[in-house]
XYZ file of C-alpha atoms in Angstrom:
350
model
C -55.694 -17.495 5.436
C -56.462 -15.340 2.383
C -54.315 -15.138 -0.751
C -52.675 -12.052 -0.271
C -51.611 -14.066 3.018
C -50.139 -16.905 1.273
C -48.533 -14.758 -1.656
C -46.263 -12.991 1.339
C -45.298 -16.586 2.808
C -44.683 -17.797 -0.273
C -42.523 -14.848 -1.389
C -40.534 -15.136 1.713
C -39.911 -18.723 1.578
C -38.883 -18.318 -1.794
C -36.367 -15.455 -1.081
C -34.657 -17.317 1.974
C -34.654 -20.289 -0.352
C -32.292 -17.983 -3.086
C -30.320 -16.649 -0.364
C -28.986 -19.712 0.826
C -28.415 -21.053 -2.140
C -25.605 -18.620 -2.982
C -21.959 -18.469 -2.323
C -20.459 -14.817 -1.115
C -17.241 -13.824 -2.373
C -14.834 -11.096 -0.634
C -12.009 -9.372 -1.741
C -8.562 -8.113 -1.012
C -6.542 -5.885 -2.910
C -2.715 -7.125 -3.648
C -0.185 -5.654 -5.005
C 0.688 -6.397 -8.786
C -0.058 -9.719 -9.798
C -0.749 -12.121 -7.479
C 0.035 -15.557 -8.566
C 0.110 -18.525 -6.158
C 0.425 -19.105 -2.246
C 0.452 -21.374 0.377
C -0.886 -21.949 3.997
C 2.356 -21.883 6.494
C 1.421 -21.696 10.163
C -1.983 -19.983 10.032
C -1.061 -17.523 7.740
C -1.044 -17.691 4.069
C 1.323 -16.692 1.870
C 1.329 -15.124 -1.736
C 3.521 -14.084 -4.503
C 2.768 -10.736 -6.028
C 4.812 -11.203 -8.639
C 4.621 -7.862 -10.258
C 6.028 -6.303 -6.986
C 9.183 -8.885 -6.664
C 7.487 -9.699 -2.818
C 5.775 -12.300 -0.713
C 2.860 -10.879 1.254
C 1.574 -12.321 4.307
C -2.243 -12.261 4.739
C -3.737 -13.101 8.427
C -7.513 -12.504 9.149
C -7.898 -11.725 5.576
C -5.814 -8.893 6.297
C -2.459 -8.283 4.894
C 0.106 -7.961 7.829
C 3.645 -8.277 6.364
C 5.368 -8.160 3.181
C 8.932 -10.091 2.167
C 10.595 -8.374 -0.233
C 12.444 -11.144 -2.780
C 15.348 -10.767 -4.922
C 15.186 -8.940 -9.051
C 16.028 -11.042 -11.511
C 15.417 -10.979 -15.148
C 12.827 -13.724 -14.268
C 9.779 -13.603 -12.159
C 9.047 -15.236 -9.121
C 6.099 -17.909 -9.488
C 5.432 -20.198 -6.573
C 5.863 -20.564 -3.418
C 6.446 -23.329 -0.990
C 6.922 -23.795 2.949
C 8.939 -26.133 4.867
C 10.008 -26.060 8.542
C 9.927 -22.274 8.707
C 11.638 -21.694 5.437
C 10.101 -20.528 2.194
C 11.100 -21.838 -1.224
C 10.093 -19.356 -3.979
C 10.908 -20.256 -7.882
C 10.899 -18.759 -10.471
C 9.798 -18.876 -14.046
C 13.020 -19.387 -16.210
C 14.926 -18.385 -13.272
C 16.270 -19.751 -9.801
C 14.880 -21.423 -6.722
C 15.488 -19.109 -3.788
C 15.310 -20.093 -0.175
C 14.485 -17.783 2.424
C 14.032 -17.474 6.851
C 12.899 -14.831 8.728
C 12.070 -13.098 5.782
C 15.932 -12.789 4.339
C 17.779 -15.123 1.522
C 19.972 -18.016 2.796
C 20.672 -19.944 -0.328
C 19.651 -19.634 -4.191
C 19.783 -22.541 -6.709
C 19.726 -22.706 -10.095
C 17.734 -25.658 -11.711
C 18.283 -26.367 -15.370
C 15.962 -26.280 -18.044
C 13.430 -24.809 -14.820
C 10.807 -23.530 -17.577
C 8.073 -21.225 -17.373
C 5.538 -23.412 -15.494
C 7.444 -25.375 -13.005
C 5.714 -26.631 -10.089
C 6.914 -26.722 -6.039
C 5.314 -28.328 -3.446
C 6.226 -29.782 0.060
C 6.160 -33.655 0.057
C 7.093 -35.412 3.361
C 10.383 -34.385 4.255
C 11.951 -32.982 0.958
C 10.627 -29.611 -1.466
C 10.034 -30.812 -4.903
C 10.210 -28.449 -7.645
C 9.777 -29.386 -11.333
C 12.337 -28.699 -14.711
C 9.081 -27.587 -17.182
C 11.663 -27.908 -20.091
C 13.493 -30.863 -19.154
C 12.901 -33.868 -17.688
C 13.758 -33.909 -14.104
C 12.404 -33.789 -10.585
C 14.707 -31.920 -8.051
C 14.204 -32.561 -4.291
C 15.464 -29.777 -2.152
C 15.683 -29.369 2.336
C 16.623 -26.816 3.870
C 19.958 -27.304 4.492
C 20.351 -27.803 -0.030
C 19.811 -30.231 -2.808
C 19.109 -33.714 -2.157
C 18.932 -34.834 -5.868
C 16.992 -35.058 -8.671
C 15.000 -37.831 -10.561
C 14.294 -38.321 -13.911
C 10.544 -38.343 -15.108
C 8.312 -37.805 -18.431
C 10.199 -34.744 -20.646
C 8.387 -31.097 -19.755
C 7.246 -32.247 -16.107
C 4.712 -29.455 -15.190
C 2.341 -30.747 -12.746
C 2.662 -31.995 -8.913
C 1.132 -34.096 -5.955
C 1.570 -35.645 -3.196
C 0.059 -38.482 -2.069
C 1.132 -38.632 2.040
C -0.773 -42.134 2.319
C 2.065 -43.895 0.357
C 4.649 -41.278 0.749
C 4.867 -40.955 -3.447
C 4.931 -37.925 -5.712
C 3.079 -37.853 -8.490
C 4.398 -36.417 -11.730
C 2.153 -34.849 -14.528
C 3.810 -33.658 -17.851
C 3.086 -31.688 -20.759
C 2.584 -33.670 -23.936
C 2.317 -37.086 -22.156
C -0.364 -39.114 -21.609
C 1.817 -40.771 -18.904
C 1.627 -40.170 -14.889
C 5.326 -40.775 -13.354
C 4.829 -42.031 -9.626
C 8.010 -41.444 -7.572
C 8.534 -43.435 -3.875
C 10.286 -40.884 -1.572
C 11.548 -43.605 0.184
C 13.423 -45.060 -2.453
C 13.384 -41.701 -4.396
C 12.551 -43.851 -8.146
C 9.784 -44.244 -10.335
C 7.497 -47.030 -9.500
C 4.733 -46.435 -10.980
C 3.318 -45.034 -14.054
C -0.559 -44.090 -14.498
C -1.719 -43.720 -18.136
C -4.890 -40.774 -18.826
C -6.732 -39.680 -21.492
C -4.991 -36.694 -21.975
C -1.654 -35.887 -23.013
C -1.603 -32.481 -21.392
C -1.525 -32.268 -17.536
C -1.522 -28.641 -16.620
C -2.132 -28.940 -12.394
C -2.677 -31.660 -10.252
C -3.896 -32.869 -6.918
C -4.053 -35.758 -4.562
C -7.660 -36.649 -3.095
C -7.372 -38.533 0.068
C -7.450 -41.275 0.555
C -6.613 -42.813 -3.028
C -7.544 -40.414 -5.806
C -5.346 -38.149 -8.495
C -7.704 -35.351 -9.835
C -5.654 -34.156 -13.210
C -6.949 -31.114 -14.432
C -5.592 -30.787 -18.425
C -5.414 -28.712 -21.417
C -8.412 -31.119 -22.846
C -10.604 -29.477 -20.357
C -11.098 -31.622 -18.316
C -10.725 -33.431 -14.829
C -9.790 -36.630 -14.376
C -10.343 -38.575 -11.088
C -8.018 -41.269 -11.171
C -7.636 -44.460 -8.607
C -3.869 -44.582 -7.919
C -4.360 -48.252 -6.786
C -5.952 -49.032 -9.911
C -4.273 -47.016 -12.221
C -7.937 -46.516 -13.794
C -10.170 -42.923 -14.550
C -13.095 -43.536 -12.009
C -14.762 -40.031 -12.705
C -14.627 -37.110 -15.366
C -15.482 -33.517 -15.226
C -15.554 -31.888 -18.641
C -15.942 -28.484 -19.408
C -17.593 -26.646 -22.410
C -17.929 -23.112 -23.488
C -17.851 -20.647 -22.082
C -16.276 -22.133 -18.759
C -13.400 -23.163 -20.465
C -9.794 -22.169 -20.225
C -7.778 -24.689 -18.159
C -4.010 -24.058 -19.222
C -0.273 -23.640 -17.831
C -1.594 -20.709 -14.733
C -4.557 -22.865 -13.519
C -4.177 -24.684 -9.989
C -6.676 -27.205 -8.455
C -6.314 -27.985 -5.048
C -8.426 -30.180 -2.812
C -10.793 -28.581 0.145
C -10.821 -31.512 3.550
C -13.713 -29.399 4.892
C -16.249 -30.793 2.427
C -13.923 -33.452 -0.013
C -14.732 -31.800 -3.206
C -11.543 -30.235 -5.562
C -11.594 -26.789 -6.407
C -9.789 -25.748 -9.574
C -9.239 -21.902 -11.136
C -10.378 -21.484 -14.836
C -7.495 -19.237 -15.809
C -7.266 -18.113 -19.575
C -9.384 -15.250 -19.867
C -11.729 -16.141 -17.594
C -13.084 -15.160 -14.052
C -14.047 -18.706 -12.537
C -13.211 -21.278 -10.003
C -14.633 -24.485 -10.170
C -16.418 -26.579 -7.560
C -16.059 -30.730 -8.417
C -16.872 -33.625 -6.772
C -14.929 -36.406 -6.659
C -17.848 -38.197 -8.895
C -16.995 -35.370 -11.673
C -20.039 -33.598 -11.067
C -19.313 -29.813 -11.305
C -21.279 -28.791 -8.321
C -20.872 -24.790 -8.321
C -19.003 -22.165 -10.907
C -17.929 -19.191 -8.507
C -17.325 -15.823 -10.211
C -14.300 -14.208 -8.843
C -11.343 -11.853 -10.248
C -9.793 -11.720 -13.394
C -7.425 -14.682 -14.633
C -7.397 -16.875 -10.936
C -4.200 -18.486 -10.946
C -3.562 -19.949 -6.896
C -5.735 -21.535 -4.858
C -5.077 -22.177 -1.110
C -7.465 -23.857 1.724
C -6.620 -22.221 5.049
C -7.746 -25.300 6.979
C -8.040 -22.508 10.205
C -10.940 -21.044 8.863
C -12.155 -23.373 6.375
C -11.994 -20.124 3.987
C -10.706 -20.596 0.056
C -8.066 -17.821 -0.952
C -8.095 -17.583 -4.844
C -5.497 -15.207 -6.100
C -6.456 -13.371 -9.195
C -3.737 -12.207 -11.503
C -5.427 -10.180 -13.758
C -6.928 -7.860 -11.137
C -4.456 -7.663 -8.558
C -6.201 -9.205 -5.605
C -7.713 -12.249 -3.816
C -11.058 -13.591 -4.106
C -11.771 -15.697 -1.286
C -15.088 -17.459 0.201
C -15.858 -20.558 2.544
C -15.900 -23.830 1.798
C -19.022 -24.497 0.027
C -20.337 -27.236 2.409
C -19.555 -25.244 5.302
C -21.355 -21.890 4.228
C -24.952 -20.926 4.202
C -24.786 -18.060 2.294
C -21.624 -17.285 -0.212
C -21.056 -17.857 -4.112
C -22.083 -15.678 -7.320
C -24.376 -17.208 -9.339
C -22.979 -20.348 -11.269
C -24.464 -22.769 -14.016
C -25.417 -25.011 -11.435
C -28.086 -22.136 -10.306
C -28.790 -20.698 -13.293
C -32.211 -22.924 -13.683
C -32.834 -22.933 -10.007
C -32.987 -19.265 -10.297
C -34.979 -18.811 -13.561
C -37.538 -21.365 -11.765
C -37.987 -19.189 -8.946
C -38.656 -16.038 -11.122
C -41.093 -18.113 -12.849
C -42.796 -19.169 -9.424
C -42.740 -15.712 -8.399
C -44.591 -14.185 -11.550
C -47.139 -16.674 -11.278
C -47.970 -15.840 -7.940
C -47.620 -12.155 -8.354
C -50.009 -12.922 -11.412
C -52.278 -15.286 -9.306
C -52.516 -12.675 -6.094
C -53.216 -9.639 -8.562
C -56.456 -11.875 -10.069
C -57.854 -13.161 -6.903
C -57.639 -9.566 -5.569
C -59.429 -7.955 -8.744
C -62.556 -10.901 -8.293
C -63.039 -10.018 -4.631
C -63.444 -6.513 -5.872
């Protein structure tokens, strides 16, 4: 085999080695900013807040839109339960809607402008960002409310032990509240004193994403940080509109770097940050469509959705993050010197 030869193979092994290395990212246009979503019955579901409407997106195609009620607030998130959505919204109500019309609308004091909502066992919980209550909703109305930490911002749900976890803004405390007995029974102290978005890591982690810049892998037996991600310039800007959710299909967290940035990031549950995937402006929601093992990431700033699969799962998807940047310079390197190396044994056999 001459060295012309072994430049090709080389070349080509190099090139498939690039190419599956990377993470592809596809796009749908929304209409006016998209905020956050959630997976309901193989669909998922968004808020374009902007347009005052929930839009239904199946086969990365949207198929439906809901239009939701104008108020002098905006909606924010969005929740599903039993065929009903729960949409609240910043400074403003909770409104509960079937079939894609509104059957009851509630108005939660001191509701804030980043309260959280998420389905936990049998109840919709939905945070008071400038108070200091939890208030647990059904279908059929309110079931009550429990008190927590002042400016609770921050949810999860931990189905293992049927408990919602409680993260607040300027509190280095972590309220745990049994659904079964619907009080506080545990409280989990962090490093931070920011929480801005939370989620529960089966089968006994918290990761806490703060304002610190950080995540924070937490033990919920133990009470005790196991794991820390940190982030530096310029992949920082975790605040009020990020969300981290986890993805089942490969166990790592995924969380969206919101404030003036274009990033989602990939973590482990060791706090390694394993990829940094470029998508649209400002990502606020994140949603796993366990169907399709795809990520939905909706960006606010740009008016659509970035979404990708799951990182174990794919062969070839993400734009290039810090985790590649060496792997790539490397390969240019590699590939000069053999460029370099063929053109010189060429020129001698001449």
């Amino acid at each position: 085999m001459n060295r012309i030869t072994l430049l090709a193979i080389l070349l080509l092994i190099t090139s498939i080695l690039v190419s599956a290395s990377t993470i592809t990212v596809n796009t749908i246009s929304t209409a006016s900013g998209p905020s956050y979503g959630v997976y309901a019955d193989g669909k998922i579901i968004i808020v374009a807040q902007g347009a005052f409407e929930l839009q239904c997106i199946e086969n990365n195609t949207i198929v439906n839109t809901i239009p939701l009620p104008h108020d002098p607030a905006d909606p924010f998130k969005v929740a599903y339960d039993q065929g009903y959505l729960f949409v609240i919204y910043q400074k403003g109500p909770l409104v509960v809607l079937k079939d894609g019309k509104v059957i009851s609308t509630y108005n939660i004091p001191h509701v804030g402008k980043y309260p959280d909502i998420l389905t936990a066992g049998k109840y919709v919980a939905v945070t008071a960002s400038n108070g200091y209550k939890v208030y647990f909703f059904t279908p059929s109305g309110e079931i009550g409310s429990v008190s927590v930490e002042p400016n609770p911002q921050a949810l999860a749900y931990d189905n293992y032990t049927n408990t919602i976890y409680v993260g607040a803004y300027g509190y280095n405390v972590i309220d745990g509240i049994s659904l079964s007995t619907m009080k506080v029974t545990q409280q989990i102290k962090i490093n931070a004193t920011v929480v801005d978005t939370m989620t529960f890591v089966p089968p006994d982690l918290l990761a806490v994403a703060t304002y610190n810049q950080q995540v924070e892998f937490i033990n919920v037996t133990s009470g005790k940080v196991v794991a820390t991600a940190s982030f530096s310039p310029p992949d920082t800007g975790i605040f009020g509109y990020s969300q981290i959710t986890y993805d089942p299909a490969d166990g790592y967290v995924l969380l969206s770097i919101a404030h003036h940035n274009d990033l989602v990031a990939v973590i482990s549950t060791n706090g390694e940050v394993k990829y940094l995937v470029t998508v649209g402006n400002s990502p606020n929601g994140i949603i796993f469509d366990p169907q399709n093992n795809y990520v939905y990431v909706l960006n606010y700033g740009s008016n659509s959705i970035s979404y990708f699969l799951s990182p174990n799962i794919t062969t070839h998807t993400v734009s290039t993050s810090s985790n590649f940047t060496l792997l790539y310079m490397v390969v240019v390197v590699i590939i000069i010197l053999l460029v370099v190396g063929g053109i010189v044994a060429f020129r001698r056999r001449k």
